[in-house]
PDB file of C-alpha atoms in Angstrom:
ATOM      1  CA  UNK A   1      -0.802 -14.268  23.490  1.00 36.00           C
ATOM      2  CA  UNK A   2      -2.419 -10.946  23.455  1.00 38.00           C
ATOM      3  CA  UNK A   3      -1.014 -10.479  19.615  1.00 39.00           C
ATOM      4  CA  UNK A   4      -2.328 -13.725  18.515  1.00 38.00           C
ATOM      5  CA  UNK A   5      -5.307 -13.225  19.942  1.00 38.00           C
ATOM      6  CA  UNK A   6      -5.890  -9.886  17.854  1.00 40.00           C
ATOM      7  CA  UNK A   7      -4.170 -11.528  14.541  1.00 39.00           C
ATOM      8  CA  UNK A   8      -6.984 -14.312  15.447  1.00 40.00           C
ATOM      9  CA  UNK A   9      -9.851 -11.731  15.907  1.00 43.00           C
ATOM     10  CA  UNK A  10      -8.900 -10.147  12.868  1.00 43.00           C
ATOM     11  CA  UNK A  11      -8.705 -12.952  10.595  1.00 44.00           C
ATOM     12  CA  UNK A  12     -12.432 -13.430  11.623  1.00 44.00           C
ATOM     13  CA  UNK A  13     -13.706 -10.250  11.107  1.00 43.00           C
ATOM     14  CA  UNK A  14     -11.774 -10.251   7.670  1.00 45.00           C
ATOM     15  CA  UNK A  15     -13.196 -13.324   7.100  1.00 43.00           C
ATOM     16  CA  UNK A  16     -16.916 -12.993   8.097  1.00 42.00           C
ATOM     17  CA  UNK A  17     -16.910  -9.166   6.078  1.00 45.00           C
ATOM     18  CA  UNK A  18     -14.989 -10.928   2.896  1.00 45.00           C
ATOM     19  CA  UNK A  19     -18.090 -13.742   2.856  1.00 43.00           C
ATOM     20  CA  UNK A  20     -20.914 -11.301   3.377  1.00 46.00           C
ATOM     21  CA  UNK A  21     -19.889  -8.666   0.470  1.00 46.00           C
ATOM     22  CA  UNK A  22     -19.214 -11.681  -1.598  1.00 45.00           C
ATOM     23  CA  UNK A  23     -22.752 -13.584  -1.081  1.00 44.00           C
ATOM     24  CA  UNK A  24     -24.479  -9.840  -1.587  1.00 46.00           C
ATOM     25  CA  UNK A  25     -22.241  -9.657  -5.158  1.00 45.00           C
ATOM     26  CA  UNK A  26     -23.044 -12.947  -6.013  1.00 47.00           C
ATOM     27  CA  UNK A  27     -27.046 -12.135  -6.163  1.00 44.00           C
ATOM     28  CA  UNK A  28     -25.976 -10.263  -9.222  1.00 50.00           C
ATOM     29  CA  UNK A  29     -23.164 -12.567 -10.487  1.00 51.00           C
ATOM     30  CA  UNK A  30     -25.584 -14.646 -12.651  1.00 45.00           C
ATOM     31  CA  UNK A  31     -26.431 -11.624 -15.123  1.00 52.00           C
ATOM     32  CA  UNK A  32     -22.868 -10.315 -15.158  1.00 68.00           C
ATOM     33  CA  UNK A  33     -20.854 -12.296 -17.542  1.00 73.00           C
ATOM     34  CA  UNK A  34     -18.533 -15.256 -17.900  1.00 88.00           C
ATOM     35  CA  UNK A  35     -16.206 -15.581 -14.555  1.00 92.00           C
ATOM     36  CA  UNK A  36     -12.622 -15.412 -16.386  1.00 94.00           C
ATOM     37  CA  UNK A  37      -9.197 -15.868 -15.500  1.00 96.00           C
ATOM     38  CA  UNK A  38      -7.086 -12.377 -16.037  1.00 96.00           C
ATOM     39  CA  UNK A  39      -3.795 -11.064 -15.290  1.00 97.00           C
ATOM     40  CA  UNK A  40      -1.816  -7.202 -15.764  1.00 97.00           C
ATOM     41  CA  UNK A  41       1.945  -6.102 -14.978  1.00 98.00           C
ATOM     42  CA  UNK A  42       3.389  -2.979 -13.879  1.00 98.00           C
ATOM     43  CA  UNK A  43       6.855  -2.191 -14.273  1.00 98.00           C
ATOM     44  CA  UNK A  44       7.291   0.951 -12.706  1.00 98.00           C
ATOM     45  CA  UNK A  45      10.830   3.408 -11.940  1.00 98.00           C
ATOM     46  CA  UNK A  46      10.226   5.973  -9.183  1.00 98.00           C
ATOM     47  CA  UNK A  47      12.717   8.701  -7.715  1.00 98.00           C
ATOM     48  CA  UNK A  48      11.973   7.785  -4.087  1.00 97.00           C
ATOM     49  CA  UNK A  49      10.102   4.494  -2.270  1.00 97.00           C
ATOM     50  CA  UNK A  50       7.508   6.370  -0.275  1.00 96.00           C
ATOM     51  CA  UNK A  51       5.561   4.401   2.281  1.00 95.00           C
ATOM     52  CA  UNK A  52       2.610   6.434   4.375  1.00 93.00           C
ATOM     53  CA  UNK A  53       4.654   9.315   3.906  1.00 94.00           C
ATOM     54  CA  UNK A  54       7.787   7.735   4.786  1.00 91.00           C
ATOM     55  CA  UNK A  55      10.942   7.334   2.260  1.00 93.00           C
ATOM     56  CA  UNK A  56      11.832   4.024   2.715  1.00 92.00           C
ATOM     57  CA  UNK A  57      14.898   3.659   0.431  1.00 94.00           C
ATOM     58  CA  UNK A  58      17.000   6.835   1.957  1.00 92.00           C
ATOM     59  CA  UNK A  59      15.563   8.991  -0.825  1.00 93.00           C
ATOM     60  CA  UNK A  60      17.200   6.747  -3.773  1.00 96.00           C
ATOM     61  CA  UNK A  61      14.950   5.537  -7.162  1.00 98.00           C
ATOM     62  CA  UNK A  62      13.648   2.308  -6.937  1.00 98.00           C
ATOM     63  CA  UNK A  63      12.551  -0.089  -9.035  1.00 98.00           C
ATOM     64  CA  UNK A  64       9.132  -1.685  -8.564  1.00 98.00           C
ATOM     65  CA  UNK A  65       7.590  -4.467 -10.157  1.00 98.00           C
ATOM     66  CA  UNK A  66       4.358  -5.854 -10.002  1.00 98.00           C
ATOM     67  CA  UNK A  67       2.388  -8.326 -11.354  1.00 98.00           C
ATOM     68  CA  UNK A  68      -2.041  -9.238 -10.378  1.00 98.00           C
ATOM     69  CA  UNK A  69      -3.440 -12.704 -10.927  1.00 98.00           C
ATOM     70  CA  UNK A  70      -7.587 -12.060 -11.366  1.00 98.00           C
ATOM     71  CA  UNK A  71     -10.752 -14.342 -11.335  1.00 98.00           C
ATOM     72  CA  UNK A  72     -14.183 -13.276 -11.560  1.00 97.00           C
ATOM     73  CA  UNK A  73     -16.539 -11.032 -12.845  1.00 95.00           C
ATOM     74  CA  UNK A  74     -16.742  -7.016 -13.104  1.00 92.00           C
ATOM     75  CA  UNK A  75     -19.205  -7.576  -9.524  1.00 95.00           C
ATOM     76  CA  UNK A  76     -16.842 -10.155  -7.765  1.00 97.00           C
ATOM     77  CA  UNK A  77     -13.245 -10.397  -8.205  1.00 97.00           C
ATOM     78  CA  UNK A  78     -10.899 -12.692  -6.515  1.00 98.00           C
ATOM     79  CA  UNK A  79      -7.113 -11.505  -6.843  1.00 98.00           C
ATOM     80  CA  UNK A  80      -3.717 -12.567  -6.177  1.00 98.00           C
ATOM     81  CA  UNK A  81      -0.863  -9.634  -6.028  1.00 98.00           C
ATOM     82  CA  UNK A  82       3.208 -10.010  -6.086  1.00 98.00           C
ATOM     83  CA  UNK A  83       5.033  -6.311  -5.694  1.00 98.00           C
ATOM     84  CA  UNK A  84       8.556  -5.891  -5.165  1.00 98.00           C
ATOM     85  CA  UNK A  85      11.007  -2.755  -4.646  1.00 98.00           C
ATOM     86  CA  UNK A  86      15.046  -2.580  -3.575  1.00 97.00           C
ATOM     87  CA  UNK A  87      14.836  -0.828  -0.185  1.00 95.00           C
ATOM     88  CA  UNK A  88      17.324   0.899   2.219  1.00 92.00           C
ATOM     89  CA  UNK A  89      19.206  -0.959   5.300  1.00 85.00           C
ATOM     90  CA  UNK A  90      18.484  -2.566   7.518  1.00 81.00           C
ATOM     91  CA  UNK A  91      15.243  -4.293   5.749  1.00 84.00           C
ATOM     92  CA  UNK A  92      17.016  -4.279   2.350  1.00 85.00           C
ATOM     93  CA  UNK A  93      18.454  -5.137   0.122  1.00 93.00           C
ATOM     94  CA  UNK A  94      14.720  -6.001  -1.361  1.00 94.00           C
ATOM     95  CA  UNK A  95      11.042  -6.200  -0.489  1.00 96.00           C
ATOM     96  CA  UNK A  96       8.615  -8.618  -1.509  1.00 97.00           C
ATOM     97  CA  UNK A  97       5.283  -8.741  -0.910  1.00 98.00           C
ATOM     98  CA  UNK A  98       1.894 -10.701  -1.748  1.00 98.00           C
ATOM     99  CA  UNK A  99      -1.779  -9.733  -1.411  1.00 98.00           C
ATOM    100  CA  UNK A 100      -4.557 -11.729  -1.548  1.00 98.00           C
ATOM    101  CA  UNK A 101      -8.232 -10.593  -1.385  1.00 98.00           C
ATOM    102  CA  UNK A 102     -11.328 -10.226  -2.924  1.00 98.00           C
ATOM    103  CA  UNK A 103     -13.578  -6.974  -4.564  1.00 98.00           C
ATOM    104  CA  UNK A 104     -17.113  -7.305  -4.752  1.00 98.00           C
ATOM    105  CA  UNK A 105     -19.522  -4.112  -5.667  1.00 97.00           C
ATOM    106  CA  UNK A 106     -22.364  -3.907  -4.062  1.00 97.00           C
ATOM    107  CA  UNK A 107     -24.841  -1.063  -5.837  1.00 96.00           C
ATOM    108  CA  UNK A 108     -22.818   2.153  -5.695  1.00 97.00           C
ATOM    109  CA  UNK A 109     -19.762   0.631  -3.375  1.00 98.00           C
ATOM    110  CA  UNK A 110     -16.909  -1.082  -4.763  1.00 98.00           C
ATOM    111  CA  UNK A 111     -15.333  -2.869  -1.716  1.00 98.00           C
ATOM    112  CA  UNK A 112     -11.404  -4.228  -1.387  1.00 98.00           C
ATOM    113  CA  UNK A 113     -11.494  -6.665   0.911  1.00 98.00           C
ATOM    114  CA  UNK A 114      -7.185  -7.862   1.721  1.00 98.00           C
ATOM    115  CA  UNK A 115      -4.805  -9.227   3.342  1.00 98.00           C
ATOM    116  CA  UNK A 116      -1.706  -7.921   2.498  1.00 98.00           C
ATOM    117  CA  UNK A 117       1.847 -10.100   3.627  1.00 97.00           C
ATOM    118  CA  UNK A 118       5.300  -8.068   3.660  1.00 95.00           C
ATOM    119  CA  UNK A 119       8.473  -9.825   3.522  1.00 94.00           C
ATOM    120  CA  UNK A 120      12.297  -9.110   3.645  1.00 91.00           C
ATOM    121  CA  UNK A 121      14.131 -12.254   2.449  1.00 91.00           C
ATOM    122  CA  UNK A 122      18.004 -10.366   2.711  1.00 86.00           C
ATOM    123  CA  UNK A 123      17.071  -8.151   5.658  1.00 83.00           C
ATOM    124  CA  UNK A 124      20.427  -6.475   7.786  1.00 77.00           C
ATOM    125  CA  UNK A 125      18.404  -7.055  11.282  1.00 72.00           C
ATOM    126  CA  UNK A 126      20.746  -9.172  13.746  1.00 67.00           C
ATOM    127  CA  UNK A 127      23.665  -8.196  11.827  1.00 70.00           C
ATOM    128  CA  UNK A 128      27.287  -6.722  13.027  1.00 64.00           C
ATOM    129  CA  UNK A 129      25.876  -3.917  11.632  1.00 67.00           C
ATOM    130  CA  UNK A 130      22.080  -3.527  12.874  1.00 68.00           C
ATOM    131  CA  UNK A 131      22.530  -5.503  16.010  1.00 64.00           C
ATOM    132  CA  UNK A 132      18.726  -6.582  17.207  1.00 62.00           C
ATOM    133  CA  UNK A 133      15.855  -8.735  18.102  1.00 60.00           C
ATOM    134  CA  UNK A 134      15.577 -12.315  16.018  1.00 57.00           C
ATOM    135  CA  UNK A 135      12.895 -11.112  14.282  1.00 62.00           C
ATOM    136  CA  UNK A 136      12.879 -10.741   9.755  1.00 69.00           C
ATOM    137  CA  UNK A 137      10.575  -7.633  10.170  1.00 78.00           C
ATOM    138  CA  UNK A 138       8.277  -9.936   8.037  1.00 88.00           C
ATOM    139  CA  UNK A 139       4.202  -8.995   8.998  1.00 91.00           C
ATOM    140  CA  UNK A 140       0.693  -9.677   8.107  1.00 95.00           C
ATOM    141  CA  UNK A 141      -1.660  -6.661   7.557  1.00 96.00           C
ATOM    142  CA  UNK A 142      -5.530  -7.215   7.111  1.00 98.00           C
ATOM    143  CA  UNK A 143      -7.169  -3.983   4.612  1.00 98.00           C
ATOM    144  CA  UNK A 144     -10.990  -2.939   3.870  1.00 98.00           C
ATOM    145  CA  UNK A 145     -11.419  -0.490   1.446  1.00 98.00           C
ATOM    146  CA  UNK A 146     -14.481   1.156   0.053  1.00 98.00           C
ATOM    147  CA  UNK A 147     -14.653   3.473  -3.170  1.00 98.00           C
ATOM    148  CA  UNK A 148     -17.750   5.387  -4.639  1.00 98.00           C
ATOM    149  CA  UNK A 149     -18.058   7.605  -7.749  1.00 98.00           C
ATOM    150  CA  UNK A 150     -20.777  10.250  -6.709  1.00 97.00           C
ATOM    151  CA  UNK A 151     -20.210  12.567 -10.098  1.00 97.00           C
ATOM    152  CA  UNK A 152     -19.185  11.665 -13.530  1.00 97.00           C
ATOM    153  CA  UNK A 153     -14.979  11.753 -13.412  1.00 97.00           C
ATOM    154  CA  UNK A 154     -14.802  11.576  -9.933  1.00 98.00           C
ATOM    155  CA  UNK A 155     -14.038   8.835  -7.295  1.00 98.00           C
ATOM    156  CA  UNK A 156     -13.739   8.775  -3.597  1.00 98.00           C
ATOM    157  CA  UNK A 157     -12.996   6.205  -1.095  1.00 98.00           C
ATOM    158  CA  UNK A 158     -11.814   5.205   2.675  1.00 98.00           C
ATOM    159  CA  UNK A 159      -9.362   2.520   3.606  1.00 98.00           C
ATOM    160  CA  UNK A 160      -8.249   0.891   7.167  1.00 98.00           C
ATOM    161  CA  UNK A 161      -5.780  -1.259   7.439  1.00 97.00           C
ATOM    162  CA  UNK A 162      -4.749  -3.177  11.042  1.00 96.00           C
ATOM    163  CA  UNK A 163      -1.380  -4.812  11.689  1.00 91.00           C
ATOM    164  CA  UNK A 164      -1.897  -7.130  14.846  1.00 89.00           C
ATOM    165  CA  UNK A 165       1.971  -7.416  15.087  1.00 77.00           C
ATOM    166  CA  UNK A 166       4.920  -6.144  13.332  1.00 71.00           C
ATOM    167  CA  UNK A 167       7.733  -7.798  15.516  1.00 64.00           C
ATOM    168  CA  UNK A 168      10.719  -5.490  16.285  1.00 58.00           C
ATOM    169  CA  UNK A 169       8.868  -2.331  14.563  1.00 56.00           C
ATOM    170  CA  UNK A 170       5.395  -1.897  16.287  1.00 61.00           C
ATOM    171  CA  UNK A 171       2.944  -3.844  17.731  1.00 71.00           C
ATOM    172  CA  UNK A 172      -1.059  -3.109  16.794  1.00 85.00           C
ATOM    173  CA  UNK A 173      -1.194  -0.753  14.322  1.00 89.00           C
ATOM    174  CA  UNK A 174      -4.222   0.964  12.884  1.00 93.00           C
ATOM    175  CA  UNK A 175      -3.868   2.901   9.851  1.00 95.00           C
ATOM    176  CA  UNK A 176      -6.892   4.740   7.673  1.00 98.00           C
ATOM    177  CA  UNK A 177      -6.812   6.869   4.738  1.00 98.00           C
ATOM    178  CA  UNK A 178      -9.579   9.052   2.590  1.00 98.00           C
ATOM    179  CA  UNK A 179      -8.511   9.390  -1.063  1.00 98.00           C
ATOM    180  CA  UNK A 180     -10.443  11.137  -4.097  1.00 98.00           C
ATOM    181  CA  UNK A 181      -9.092  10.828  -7.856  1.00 98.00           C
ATOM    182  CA  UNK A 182     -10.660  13.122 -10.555  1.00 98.00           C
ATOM    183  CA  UNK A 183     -10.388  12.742 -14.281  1.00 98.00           C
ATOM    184  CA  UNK A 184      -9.580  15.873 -16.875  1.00 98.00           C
ATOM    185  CA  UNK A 185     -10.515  15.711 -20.248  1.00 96.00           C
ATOM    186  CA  UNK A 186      -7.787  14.040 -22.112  1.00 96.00           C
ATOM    187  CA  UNK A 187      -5.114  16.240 -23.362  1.00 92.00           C
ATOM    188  CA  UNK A 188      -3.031  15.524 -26.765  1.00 90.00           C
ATOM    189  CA  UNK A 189      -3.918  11.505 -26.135  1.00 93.00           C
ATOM    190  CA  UNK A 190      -2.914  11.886 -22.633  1.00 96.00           C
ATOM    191  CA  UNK A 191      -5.363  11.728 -19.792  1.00 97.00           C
ATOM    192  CA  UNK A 192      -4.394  13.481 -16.684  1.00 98.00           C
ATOM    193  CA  UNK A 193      -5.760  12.652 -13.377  1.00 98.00           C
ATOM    194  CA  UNK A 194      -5.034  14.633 -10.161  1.00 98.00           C
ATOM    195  CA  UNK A 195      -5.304  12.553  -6.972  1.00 98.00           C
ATOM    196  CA  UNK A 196      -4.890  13.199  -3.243  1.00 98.00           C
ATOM    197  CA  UNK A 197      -4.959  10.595   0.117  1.00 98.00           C
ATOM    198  CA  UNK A 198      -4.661  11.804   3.583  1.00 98.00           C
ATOM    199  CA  UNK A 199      -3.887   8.928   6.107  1.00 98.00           C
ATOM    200  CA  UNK A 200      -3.169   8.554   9.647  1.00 97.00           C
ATOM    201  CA  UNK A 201      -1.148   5.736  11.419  1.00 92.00           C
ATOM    202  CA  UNK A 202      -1.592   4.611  15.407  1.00 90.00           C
ATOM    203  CA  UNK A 203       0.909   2.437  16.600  1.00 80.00           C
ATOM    204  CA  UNK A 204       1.556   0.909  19.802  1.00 68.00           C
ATOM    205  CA  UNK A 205       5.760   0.749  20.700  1.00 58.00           C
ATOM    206  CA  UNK A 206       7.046  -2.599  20.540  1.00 53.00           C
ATOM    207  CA  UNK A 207       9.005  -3.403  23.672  1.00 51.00           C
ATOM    208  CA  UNK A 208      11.857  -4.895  21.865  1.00 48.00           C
ATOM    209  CA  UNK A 209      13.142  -1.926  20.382  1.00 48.00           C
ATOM    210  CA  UNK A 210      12.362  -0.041  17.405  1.00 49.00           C
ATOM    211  CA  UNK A 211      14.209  -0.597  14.020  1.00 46.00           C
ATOM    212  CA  UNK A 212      11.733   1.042  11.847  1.00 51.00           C
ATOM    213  CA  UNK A 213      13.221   2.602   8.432  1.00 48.00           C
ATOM    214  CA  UNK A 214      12.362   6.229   9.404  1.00 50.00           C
ATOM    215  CA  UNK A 215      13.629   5.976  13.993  1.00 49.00           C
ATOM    216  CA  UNK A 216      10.147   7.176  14.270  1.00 54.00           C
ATOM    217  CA  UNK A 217       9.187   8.007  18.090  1.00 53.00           C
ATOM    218  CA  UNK A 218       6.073   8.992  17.223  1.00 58.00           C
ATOM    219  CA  UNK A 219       3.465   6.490  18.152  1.00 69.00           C
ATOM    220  CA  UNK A 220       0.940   8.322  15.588  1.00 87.00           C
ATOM    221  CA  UNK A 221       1.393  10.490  12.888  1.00 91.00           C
ATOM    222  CA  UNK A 222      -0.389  11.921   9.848  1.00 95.00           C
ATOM    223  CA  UNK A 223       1.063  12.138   6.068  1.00 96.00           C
ATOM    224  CA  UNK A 224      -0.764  13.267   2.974  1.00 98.00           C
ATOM    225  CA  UNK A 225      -0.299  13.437  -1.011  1.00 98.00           C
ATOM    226  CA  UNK A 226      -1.725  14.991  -3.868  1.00 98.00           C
ATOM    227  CA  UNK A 227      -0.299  14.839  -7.990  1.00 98.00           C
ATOM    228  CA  UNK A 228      -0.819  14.548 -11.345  1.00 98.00           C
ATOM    229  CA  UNK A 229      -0.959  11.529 -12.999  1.00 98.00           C
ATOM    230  CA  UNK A 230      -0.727  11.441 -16.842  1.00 98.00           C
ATOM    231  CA  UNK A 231      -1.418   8.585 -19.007  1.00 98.00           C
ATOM    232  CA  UNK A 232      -1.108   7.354 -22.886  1.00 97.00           C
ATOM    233  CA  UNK A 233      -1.568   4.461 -24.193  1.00 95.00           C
ATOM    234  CA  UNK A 234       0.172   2.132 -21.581  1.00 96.00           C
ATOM    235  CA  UNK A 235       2.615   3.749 -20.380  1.00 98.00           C
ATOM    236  CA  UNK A 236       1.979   6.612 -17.208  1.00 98.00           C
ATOM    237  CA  UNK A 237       3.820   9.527 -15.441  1.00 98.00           C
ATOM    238  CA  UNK A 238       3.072  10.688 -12.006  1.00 98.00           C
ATOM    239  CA  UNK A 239       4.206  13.905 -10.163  1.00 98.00           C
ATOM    240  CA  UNK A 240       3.215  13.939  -6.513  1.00 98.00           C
ATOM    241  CA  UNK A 241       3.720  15.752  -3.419  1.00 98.00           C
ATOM    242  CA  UNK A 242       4.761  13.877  -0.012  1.00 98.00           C
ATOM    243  CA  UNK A 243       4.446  15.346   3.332  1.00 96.00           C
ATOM    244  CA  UNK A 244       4.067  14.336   7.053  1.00 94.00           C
ATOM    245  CA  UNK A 245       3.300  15.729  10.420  1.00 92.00           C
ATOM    246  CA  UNK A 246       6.638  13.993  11.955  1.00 88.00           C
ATOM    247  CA  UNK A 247       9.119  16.831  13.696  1.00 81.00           C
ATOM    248  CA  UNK A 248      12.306  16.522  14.502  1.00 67.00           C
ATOM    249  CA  UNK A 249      11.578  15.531  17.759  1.00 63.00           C
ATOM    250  CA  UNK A 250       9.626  12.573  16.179  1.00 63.00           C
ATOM    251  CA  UNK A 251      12.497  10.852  14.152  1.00 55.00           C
ATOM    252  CA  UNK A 252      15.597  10.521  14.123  1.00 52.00           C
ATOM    253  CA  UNK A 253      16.013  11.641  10.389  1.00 62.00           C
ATOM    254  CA  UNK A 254      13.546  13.559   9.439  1.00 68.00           C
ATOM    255  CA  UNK A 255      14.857  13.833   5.833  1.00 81.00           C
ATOM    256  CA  UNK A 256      13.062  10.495   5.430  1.00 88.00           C
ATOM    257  CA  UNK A 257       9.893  11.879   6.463  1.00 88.00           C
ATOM    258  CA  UNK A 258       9.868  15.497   5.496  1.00 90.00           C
ATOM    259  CA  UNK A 259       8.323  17.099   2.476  1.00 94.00           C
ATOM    260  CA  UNK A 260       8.924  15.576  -0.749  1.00 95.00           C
ATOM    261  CA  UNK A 261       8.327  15.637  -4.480  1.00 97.00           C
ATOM    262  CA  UNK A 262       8.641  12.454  -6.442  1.00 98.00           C
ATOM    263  CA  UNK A 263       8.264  11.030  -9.819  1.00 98.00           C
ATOM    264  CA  UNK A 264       6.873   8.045 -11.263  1.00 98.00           C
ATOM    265  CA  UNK A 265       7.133   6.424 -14.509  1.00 98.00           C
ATOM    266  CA  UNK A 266       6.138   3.162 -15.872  1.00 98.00           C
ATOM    267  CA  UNK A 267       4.234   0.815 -18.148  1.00 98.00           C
ATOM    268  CA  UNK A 268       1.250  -1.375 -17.781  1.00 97.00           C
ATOM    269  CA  UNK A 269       0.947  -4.522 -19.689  1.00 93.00           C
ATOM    270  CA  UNK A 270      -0.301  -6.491 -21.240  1.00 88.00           C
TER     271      UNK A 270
END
C-alpha cells in the first residue's frame, strides 16, 4: 500500500508540474510556429552498457537502438521514446524501454518533464538458474529535468528522477544528477563536445531480496562521467570516463562498478 501510495503521489506531482510548464509555454506557443509532427533514430554500438555508473551487460558491447516520436513546437514538445540494448543475466537477454513526456521552455529554462517505463520481456528471474521473487524486474520511473545555457557554447542542467517501486531490486529510489556540456570550435568538419554528469542514487532495500545487475549493498552511492564527444555530419564518436564510489565491500563484483573507459559510436537519422 505504502508503494502505491507514493507511485500515486508521484503521478500527481508529475502531473500537476507537466500541466503548469506546459500552460506557461503555451503563452508563447501562438508566435512560435506551426505545431508539427517529427521523428529521429539512433543506432548506436558501445563497448560497455553503463547505467549510473554501473556496467550492466558484464562489460560486453551492446547494441542500442533508439527511435523519438515528436509533436509540437521549439517552446512545447510532446515526445514519445522506444530504446533498446542486449543486457547481461539475469534481466537479459534484452531491454526495452519507452518514455513518454513533455519539454516546454520557459524564458531561459528548458524543462524535461518524463516518465520513463523499463521492461525485460526474456528476463532469467525465477529461473533454475536465478532462483527468486515472481517479479519481471519491470518498473516505472517519473524524471524532471531542467537545462540552461548561461554563456555562448555552454549548457548546464539538473535532473531527479524517483522510482516508487522497483520489485525484487529496490524499493523508493531517488536519483539526481548535475551535468554541463561545452562546445569547441569545430575541428576538420568535426565538432567536439566535452561533457561531464555527476549523480547520486538513494535506495531503500527491498525485503525480497536483491537481484540487482551489479549485488550492490550499498543503499546509496555516487558515480560520475566526463568525455569527448565528436561529431560529423550524422554520424558521432564518444570517449568517456566511468567511475563510482562503490567498494568492495559494496558489491559483490565490483568490476561492474569500478572505473571504466568506454566508447561510443553511432549514427543519427534521418
Amino acid at each position: 500500500m505504502k508503494n502505491i501510495k507514493s507511485f500515486l503521489g508521484a503521478a500527481g506531482v508529475a502531473a500537476i508540474a507537466a500541466l503548469g510548464m506546459s500552460s506557461a509555454a503555451l503563452a508563447d506557443d501562438a508566435g512560435d510556429g506551426e505545431r508539427k509532427f517529427g521523428y529521429s533514430i539512433s543506432i548506436t554500438g558501445t563497448s560497455d552498457y553503463i547505467f549510473r555508473g554501473i556496467s550492466f551487460n558484464n562489460q560486453d558491447p551492446a547494441f542500442q537502438p533508439f527511435i523519438e516520436f515528436t509533436y509540437g513546437t521549439p517552446s512545447l514538445t510532446w515526445y514519445l521514446d522506444f530504446w533498446g540494448s542486449n543486457i547481461a543475466e539475469p534481466f537479459g537477454p534484452f531491454e526495452v524501454d519507452m518514455y513518454a513526456g513533455v519539454r516546454p521552455v520557459t524564458g531561459p529554462v528548458s524543462w524535461d518533464l518524463g516518465v520513463l517505463y523499463y521492461t525485460y520481456p526474456e528476463n532469467q528471474i525465477g529461473s533454475a538458474k536465478f532462483p527468486g521473487p515472481d517479479n519481471n524486474g519491470d518498473y516505472v520511473e517519473f524524471k524532471i529535468a531542467a537545462s540552461i545555457t548561461p554563456v555562448t557554447n555552454l549548457t548546464t542542467g539538473v535532473t531527479a528522477y524517483f522510482t516508487p517501486d522497483q520489485g525484487f531490486n529496490y524499493g523508493e529510489t531517488w536519483t539526481f544528477e548535475g551535468n554541463a556540456a561545452y562546445t569547441l570550435p569545430t575541428f576538420h568538419n568535426f565538432v567536439p563536445v566535452i561533457s561531464g554528469v555527476v549523480g547520486y542514487t538513494a535506495g531503500s532495500r527491498n525485503e525480497a531480496g536483491n537481484f540487482s545487475i551489479c549485488a550492490c549493498e550499498a543503499q546509496n552511492y555516487v558515480y560520475w562521467n566526463a568525455g569527448l564527444k565528436l561529431t560529423v555530419d550524422k554520424y558521432f564518436m564518444d570517449f568517456r570516463y566511468w567511475d563510482t564510489n562503490l567498494t568492495s565491500s559494496d558489491a559483490i563484483d565490483t568490476n561492474l562498478s569500478d572505473a571504466r573507459f568506454v566508447f561510443t559510436a553511432g549514427v543519427n537519422l534521418p
